[in-house]
mmCIF file of C-alpha atoms in Angstrom:
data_model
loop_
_atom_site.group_PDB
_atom_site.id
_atom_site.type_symbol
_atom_site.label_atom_id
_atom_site.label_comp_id
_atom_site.label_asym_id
_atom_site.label_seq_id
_atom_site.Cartn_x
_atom_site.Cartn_y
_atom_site.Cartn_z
ATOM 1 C CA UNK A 1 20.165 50.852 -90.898
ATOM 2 C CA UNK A 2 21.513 47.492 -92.092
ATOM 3 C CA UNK A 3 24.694 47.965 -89.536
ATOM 4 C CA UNK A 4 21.549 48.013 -87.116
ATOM 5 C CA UNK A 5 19.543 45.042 -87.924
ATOM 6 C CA UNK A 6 22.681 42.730 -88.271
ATOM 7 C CA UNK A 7 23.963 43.970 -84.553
ATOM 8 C CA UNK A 8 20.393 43.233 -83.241
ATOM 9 C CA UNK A 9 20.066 39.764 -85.253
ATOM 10 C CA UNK A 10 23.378 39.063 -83.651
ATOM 11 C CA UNK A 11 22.012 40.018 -80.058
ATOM 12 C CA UNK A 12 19.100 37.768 -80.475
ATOM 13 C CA UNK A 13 21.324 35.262 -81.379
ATOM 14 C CA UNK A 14 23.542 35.206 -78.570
ATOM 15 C CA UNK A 15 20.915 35.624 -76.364
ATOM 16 C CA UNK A 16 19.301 32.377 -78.331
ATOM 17 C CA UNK A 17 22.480 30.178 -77.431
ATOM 18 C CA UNK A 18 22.669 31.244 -73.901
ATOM 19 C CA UNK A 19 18.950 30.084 -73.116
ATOM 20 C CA UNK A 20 19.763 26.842 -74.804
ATOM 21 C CA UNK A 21 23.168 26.087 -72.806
ATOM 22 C CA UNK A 22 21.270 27.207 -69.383
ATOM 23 C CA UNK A 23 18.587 24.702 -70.617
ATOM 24 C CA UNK A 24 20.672 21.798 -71.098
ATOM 25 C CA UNK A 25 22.875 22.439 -67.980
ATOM 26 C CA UNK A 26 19.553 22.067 -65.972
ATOM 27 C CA UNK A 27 19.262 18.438 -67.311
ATOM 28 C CA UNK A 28 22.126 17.228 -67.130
ATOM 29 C CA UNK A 29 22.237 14.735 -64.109
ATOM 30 C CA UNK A 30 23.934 15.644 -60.855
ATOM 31 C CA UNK A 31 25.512 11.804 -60.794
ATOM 32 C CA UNK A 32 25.700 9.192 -62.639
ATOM 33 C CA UNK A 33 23.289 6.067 -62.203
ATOM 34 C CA UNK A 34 25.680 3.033 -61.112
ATOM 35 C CA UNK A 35 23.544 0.342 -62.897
ATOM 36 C CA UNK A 36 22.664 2.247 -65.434
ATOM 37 C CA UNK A 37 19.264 3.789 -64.270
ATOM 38 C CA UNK A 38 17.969 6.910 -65.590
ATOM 39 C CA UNK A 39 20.521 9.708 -63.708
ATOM 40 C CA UNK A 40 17.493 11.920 -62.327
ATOM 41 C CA UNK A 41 16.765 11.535 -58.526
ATOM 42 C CA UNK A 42 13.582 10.278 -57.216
ATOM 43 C CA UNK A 43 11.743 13.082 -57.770
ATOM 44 C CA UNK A 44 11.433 15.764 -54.909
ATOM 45 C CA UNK A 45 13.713 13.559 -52.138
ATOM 46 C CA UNK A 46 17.375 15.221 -51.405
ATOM 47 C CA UNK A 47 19.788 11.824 -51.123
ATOM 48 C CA UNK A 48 23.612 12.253 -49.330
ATOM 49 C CA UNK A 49 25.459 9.157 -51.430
ATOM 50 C CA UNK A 50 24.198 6.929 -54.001
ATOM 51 C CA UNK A 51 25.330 3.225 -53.791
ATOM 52 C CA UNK A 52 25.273 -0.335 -55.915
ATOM 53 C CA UNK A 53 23.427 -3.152 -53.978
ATOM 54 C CA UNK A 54 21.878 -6.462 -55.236
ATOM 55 C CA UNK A 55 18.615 -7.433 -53.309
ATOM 56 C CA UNK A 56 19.208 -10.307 -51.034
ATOM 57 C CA UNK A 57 17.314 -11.895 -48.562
ATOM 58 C CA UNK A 58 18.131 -10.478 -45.087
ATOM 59 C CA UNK A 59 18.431 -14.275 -43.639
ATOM 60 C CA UNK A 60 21.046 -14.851 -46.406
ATOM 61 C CA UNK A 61 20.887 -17.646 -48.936
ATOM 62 C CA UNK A 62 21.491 -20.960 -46.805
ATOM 63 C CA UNK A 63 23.284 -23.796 -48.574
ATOM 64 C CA UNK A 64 21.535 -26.665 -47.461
ATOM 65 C CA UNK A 65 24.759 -29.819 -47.732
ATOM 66 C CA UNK A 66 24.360 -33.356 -46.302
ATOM 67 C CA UNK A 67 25.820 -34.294 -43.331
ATOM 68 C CA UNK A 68 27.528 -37.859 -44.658
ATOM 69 C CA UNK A 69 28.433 -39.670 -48.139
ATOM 70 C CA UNK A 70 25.340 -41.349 -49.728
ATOM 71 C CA UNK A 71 23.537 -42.258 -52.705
ATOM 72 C CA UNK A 72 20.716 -39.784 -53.228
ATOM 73 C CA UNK A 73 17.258 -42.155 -53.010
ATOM 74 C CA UNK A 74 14.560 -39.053 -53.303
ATOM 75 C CA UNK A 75 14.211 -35.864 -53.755
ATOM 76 C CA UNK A 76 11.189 -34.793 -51.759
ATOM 77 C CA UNK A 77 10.605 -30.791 -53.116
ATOM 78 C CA UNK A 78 11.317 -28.438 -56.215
ATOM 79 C CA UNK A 79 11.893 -25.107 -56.798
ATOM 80 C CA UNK A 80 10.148 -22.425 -55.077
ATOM 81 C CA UNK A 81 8.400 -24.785 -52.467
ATOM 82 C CA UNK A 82 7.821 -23.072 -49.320
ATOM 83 C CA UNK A 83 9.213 -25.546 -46.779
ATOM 84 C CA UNK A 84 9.123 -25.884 -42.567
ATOM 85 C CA UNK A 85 12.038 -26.006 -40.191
ATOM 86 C CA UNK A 86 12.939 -29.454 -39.945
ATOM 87 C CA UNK A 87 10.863 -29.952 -43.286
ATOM 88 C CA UNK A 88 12.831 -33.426 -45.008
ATOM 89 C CA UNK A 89 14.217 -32.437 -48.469
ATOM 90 C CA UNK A 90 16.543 -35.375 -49.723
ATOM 91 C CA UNK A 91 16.324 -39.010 -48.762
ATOM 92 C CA UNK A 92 19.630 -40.649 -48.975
ATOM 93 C CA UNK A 93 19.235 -44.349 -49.550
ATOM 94 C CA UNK A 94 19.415 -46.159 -45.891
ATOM 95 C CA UNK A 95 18.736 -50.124 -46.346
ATOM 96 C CA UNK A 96 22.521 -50.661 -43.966
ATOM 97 C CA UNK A 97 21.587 -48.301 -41.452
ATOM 98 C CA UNK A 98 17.981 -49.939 -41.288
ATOM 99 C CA UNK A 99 19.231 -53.165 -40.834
ATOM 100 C CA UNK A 100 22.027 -51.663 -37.978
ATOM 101 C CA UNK A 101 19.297 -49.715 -35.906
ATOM 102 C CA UNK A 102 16.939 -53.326 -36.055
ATOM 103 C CA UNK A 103 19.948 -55.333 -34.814
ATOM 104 C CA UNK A 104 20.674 -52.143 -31.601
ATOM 105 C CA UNK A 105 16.967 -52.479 -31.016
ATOM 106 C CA UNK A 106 17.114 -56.204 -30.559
ATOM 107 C CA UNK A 107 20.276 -55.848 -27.777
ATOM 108 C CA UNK A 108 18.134 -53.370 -26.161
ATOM 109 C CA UNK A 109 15.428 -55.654 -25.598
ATOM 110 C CA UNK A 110 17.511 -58.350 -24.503
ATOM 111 C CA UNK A 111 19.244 -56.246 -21.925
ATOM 112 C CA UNK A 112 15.893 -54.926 -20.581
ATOM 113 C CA UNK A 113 14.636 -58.691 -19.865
ATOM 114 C CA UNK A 114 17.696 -59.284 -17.830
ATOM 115 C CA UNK A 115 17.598 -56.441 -15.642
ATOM 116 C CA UNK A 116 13.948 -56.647 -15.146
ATOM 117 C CA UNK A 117 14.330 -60.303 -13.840
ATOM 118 C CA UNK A 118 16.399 -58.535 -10.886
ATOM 119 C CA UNK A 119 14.082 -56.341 -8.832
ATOM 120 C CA UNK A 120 14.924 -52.987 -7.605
ATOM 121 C CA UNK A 121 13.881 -50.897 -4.501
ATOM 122 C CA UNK A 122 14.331 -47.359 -3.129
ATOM 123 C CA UNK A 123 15.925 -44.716 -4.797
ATOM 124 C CA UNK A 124 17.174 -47.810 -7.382
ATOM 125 C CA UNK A 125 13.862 -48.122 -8.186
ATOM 126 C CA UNK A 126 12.600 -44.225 -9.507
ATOM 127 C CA UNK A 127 16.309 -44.402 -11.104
ATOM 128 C CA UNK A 128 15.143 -47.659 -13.115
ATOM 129 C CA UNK A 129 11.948 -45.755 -14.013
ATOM 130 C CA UNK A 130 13.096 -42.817 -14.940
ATOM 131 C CA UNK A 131 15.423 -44.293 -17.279
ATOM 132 C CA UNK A 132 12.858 -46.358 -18.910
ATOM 133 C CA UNK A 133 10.929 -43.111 -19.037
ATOM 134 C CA UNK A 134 13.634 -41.057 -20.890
ATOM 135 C CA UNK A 135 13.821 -44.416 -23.582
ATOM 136 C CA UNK A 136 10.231 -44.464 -24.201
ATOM 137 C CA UNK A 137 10.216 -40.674 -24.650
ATOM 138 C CA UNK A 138 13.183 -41.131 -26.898
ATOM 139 C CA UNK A 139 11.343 -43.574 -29.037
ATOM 140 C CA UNK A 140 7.727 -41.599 -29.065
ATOM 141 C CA UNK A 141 10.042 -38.395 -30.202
ATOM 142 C CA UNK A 142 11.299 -40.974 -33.148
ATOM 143 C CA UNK A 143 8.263 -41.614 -33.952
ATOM 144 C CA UNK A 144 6.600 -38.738 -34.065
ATOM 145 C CA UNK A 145 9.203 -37.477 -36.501
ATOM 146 C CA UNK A 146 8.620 -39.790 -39.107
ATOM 147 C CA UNK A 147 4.905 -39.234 -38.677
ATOM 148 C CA UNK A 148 5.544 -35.483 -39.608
ATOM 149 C CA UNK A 149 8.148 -37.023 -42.557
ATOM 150 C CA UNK A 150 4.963 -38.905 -44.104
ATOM 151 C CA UNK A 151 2.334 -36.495 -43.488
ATOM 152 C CA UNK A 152 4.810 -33.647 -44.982
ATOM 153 C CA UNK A 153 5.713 -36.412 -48.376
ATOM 154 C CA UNK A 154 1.349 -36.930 -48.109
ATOM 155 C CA UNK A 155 0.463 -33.573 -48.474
ATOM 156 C CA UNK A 156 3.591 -32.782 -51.436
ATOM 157 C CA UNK A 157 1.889 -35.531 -53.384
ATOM 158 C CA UNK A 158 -1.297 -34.394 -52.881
ATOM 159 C CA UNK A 159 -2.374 -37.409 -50.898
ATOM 160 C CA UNK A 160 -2.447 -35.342 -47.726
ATOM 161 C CA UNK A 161 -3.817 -32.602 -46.016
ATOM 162 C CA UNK A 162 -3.099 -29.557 -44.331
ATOM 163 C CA UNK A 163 -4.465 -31.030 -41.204
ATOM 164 C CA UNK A 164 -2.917 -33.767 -41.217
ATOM 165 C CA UNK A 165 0.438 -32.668 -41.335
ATOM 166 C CA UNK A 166 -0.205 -29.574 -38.684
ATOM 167 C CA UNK A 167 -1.622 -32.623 -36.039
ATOM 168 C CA UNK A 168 1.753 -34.468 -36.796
ATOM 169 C CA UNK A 169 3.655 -31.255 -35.275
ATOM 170 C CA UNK A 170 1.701 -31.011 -32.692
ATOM 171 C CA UNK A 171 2.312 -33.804 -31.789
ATOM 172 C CA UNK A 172 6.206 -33.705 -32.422
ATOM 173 C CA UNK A 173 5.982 -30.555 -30.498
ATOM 174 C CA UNK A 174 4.162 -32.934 -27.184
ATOM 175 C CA UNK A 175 6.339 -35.191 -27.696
ATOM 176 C CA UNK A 176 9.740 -32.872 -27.323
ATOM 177 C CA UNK A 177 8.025 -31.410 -24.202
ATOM 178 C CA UNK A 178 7.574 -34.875 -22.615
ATOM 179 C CA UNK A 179 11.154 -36.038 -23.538
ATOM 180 C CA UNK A 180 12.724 -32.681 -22.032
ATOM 181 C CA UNK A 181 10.586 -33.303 -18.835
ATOM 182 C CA UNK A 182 11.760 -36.880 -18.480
ATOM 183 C CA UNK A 183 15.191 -36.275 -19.089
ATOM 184 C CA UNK A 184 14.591 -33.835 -15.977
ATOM 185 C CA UNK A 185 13.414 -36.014 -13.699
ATOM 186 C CA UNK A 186 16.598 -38.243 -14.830
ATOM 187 C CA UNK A 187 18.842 -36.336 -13.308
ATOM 188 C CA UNK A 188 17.036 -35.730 -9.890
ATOM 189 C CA UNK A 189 16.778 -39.307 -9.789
ATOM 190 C CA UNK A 190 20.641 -39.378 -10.828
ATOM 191 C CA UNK A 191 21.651 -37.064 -7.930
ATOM 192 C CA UNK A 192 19.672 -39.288 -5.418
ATOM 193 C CA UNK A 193 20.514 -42.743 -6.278
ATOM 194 C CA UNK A 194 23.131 -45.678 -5.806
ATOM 195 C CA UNK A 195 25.553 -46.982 -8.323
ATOM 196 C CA UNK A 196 23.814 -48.560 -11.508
ATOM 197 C CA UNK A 197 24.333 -52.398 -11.368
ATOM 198 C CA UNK A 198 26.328 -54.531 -13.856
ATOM 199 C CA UNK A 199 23.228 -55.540 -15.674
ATOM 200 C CA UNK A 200 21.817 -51.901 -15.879
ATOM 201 C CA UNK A 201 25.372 -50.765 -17.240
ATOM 202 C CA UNK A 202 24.810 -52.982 -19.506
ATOM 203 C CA UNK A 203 21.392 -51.943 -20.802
ATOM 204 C CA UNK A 204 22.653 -48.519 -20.877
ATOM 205 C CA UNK A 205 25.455 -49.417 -23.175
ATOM 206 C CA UNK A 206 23.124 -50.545 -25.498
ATOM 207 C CA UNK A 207 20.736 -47.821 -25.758
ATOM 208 C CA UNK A 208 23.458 -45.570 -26.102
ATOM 209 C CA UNK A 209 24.749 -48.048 -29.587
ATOM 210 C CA UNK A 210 20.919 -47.709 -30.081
ATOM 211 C CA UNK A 211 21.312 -44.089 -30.086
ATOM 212 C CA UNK A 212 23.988 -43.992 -32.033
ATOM 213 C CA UNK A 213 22.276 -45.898 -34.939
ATOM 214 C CA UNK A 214 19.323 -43.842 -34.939
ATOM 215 C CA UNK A 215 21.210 -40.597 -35.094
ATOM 216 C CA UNK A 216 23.143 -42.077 -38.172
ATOM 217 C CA UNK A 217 19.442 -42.856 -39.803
ATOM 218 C CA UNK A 218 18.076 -39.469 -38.981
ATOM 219 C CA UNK A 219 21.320 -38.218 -41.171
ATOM 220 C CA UNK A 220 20.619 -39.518 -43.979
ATOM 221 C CA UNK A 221 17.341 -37.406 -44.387
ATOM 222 C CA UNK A 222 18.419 -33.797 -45.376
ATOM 223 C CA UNK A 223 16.061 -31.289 -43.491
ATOM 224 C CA UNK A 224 14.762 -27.549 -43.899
ATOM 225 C CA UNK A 225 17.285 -25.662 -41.234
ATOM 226 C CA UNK A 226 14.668 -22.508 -40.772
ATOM 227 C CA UNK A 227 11.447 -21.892 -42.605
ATOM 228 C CA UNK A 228 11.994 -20.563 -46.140
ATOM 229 C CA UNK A 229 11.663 -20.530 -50.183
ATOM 230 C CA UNK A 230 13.514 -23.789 -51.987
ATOM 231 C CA UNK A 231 15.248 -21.555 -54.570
ATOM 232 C CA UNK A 232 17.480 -24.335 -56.173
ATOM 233 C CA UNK A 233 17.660 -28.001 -56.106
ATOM 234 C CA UNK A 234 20.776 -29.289 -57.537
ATOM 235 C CA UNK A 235 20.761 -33.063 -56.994
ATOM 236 C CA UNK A 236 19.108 -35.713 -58.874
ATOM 237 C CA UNK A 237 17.950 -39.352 -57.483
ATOM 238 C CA UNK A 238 20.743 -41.922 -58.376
ATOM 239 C CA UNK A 239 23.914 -38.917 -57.632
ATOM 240 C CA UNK A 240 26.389 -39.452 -54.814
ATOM 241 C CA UNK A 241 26.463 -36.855 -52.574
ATOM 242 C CA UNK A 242 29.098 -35.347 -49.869
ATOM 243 C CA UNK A 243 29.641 -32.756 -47.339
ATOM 244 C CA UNK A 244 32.303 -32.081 -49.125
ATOM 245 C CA UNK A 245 30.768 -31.455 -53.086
ATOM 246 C CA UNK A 246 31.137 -27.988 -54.897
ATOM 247 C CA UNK A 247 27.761 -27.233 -55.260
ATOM 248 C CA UNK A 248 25.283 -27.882 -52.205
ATOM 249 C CA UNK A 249 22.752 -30.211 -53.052
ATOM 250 C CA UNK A 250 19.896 -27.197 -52.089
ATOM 251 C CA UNK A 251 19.796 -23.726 -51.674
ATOM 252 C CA UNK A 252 17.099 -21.913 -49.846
ATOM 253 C CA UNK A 253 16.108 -18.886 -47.707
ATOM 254 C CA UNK A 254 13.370 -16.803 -46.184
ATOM 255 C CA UNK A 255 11.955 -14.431 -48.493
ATOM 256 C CA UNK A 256 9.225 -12.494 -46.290
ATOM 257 C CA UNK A 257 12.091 -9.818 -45.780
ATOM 258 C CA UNK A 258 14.350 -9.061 -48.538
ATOM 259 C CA UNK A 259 17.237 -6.392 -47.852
ATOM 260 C CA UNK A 260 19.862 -4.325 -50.116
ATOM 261 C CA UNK A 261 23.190 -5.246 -49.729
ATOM 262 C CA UNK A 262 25.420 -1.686 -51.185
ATOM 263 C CA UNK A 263 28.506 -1.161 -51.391
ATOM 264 C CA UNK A 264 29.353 2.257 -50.014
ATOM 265 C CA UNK A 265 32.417 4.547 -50.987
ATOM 266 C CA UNK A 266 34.284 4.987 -48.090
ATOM 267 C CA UNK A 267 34.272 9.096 -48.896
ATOM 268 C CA UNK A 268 30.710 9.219 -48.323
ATOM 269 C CA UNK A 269 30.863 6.897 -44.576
ATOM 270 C CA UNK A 270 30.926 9.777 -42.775
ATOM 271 C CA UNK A 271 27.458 11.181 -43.495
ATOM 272 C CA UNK A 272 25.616 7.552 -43.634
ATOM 273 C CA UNK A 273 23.858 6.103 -39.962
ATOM 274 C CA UNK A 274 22.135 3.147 -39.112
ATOM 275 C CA UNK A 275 17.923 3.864 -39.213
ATOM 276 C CA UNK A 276 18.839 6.767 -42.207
ATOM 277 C CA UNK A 277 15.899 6.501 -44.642
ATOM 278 C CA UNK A 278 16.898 5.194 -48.332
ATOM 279 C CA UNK A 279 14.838 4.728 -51.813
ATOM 280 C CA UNK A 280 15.577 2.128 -53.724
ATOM 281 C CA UNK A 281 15.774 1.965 -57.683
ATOM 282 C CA UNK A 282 15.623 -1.194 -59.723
ATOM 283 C CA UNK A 283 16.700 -1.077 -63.603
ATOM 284 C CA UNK A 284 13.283 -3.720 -64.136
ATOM 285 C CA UNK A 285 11.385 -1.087 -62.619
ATOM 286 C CA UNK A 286 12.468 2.374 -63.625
ATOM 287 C CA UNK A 287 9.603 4.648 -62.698
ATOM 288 C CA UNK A 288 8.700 2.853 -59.284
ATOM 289 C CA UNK A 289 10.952 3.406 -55.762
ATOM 290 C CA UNK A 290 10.745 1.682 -52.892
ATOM 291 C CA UNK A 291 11.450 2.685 -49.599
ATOM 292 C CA UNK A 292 14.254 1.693 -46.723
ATOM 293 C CA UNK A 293 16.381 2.217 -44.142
ATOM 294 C CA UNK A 294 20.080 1.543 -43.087
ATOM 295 C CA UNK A 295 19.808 -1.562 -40.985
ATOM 296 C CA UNK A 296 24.026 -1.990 -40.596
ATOM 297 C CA UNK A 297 26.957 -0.810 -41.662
ATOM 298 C CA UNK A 298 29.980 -3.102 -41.685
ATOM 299 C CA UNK A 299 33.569 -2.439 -39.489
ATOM 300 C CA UNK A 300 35.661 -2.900 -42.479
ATOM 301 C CA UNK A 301 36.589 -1.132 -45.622
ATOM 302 C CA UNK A 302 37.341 -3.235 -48.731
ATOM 303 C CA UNK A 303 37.400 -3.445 -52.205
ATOM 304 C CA UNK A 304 34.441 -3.253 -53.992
ATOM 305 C CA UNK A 305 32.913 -5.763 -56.219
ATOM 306 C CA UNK A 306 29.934 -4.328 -57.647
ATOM 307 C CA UNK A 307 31.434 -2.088 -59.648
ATOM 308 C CA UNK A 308 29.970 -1.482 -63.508
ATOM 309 C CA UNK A 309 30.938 -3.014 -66.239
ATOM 310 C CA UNK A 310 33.961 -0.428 -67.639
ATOM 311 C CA UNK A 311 35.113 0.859 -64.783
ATOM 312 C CA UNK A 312 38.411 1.899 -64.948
ATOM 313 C CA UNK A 313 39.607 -0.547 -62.186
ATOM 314 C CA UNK A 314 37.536 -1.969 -59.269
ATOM 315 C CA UNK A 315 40.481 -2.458 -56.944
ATOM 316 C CA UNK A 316 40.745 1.055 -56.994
ATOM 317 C CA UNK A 317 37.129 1.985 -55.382
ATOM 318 C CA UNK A 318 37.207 0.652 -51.374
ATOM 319 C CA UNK A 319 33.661 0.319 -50.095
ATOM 320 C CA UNK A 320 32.034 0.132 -46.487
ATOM 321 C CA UNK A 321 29.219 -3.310 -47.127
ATOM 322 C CA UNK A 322 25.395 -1.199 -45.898
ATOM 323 C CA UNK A 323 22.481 -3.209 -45.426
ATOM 324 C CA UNK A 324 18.953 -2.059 -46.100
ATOM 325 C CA UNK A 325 15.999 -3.233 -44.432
ATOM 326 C CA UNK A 326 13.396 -2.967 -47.337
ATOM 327 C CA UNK A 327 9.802 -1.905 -45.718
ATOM 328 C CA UNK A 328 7.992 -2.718 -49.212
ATOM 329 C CA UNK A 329 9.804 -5.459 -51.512
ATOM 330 C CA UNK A 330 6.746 -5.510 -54.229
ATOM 331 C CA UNK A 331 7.932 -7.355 -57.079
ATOM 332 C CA UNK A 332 11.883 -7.303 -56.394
ATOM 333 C CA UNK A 333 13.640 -10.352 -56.743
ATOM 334 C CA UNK A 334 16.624 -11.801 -55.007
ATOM 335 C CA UNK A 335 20.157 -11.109 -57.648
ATOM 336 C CA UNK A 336 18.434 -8.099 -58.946
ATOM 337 C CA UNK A 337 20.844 -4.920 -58.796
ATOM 338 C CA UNK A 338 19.627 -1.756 -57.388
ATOM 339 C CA UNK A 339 20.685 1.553 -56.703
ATOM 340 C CA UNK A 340 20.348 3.064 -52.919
ATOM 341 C CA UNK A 341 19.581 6.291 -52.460
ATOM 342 C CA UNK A 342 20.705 7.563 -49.111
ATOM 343 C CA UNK A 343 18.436 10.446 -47.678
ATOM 344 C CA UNK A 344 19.504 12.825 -45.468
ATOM 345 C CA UNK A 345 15.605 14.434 -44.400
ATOM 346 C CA UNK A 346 15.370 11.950 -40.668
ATOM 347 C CA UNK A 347 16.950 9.016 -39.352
ATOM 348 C CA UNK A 348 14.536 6.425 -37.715
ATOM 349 C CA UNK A 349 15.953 4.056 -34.934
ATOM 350 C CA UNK A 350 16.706 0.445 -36.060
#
């Protein structure tokens, strides 16, 4: 009877361990997180590779440099300012370049009495206008820039309005219609005409050293290159700057779409397409996934960079670069590492 109960307290046993392995072996994660997320898979979704990324914005983070040498006179936003193409952001100090484009606008004038004491006639004449035209468009286009300058500088300071500064581009906008119209006629009027004369060579001569000195003006006011998010400012007033320094003065981008950039493992290229749907996992927000799809895949296999920290070596994983489109961002932030989780239930067309 004893031989009995030990064999079937032994039984139970066994059976006992088995249930437990079986229960631990279901789990155990199929693959590892890469950024050290909980292993599971978002729940119910079948994925073909799993890949580091770091959310980026999909315009890319523009390094905004100056364009010449100067002395920085004011810095005209912070961070996270939202900021217009064409929007000034650094003043670079200007007195010398002032002082040039006064002294051009002076030999203009001069030139333009001494032609205009020679009349013209004919096809001379609509020439002679239509130059004058293209100058005065020039100079209204000037102007109306530095209107939007101060009405954009207004409204930072609070002294300004909204409406203010969206009549200003307006009327920037006019006034880069009317120049592009002029400079149309100029050329008919070209195409018809006679030879210029030795006094209207002249004046042209010195709107073009006019020109010249208000392009080198306009350069030393550092402008927005597309709409976007200030996201550094790295310059303080008094500090020489260059085209040339380390660091770019600003840093900025467009943040209404954000993107994943992932590096790949070249095994798993072959089952990856451009439009495949994704989720997206963030270590800050570990029970929340947000959806995707494969926007590009780059032509080139390299080593990776994104590797974990204690890997065995990173120059021994190559990676294909995949963007994701994200369709719903939420709360992600540009730098922040994810994990991309590439389904293989449809494929949607970029």
């Amino acid at each position: 009877m004893s031989k009995r109960r030990t064999a079937l307290v032994a039984v139970l046993a066994l059976i006992a361990i088995v249930v437990v392995l079986v229960a631990i072996a279901a789990m155990a994660p199929v693959k590892p997180a890469m950024w050290g997320l909980s292993a599971d898979a978002p729940q119910e979704k079948r994925w073909q590779a799993v890949a580091p990324g770091r959310i980026e914005p999909c315009s890319g983070q523009i390094k905004v440099a100056t364009a010449v040498v100067g002395v920085v006179q004011k810095v005209l936003v912070k961070t996270n300012d939202r900021v217009f193409a064409g929007e000034p952001l650094i003043q670079l100090a200007d007195d010398e370049l002032r002082a040039r484009l006064a002294a051009a606008e002076t030999q203009v004038a001069l030139r333009e009495r001494a032609r205009d004491e020679r009349s013209a006639t004919g096809s001379a004449r609509t020439r002679r206008k239509a130059l004058d035209a293209v100058a005065d468009a020039e100079r209204t286009l000037h102007d109306a820039r530095s209107a939007v300058d101060r009405a954009a500088a207004r409204l930072r300071v609070s002294g300004g309005s909204d409406a203010d500064l969206t009549a200003a581009r307006l009327a920037f906008t006019r006034a880069q219609n009317e120049l592009s119209t002029r400079q149309d006629e100029l050329r008919t009027a070209e195409d018809d005409g006679a030879l210029p004369t030795s006094l209207e060579g002249q004046l042209s001569i010195a709107r073009s050293e006019y020109a010249v000195a208000r392009s080198a003006l306009d350069k030393m006011t550092v402008r927005a290159p597309i709409d976007g998010t200030v996201l550094q400012v790295n310059v303080r007033v008094g500090e020489v700057v260059s085209p040339g320094s380390p660091q770019p003065p600003l840093q900025l981008a467009d943040l209404s779409a954000l993107c994943v950039r992932a590096e790949l493992d070249e095994r798993d290229l072959g089952s990856i397409k451009v439009g495949q749907a994704v989720a997206v996992r963030a270590a800050a927000f570990p029970d929340r996934e947000f959806e995707g799809n494969v926007s590009s895949i780059a032509p080139l296999i390299e080593p990776g960079r994104l590797e974990p920290a204690g890997s065995r070596n990173q120059t021994d994983v190559d990676v294909v670069r995949v963007t994701v489109g994200l369709t719903g961002a939420g709360e992600l932030t540009i730098g922040m590492k994810a994990d991309v989780y590439f389904r293989s239930e449809k494929i949607t067309a970029p």
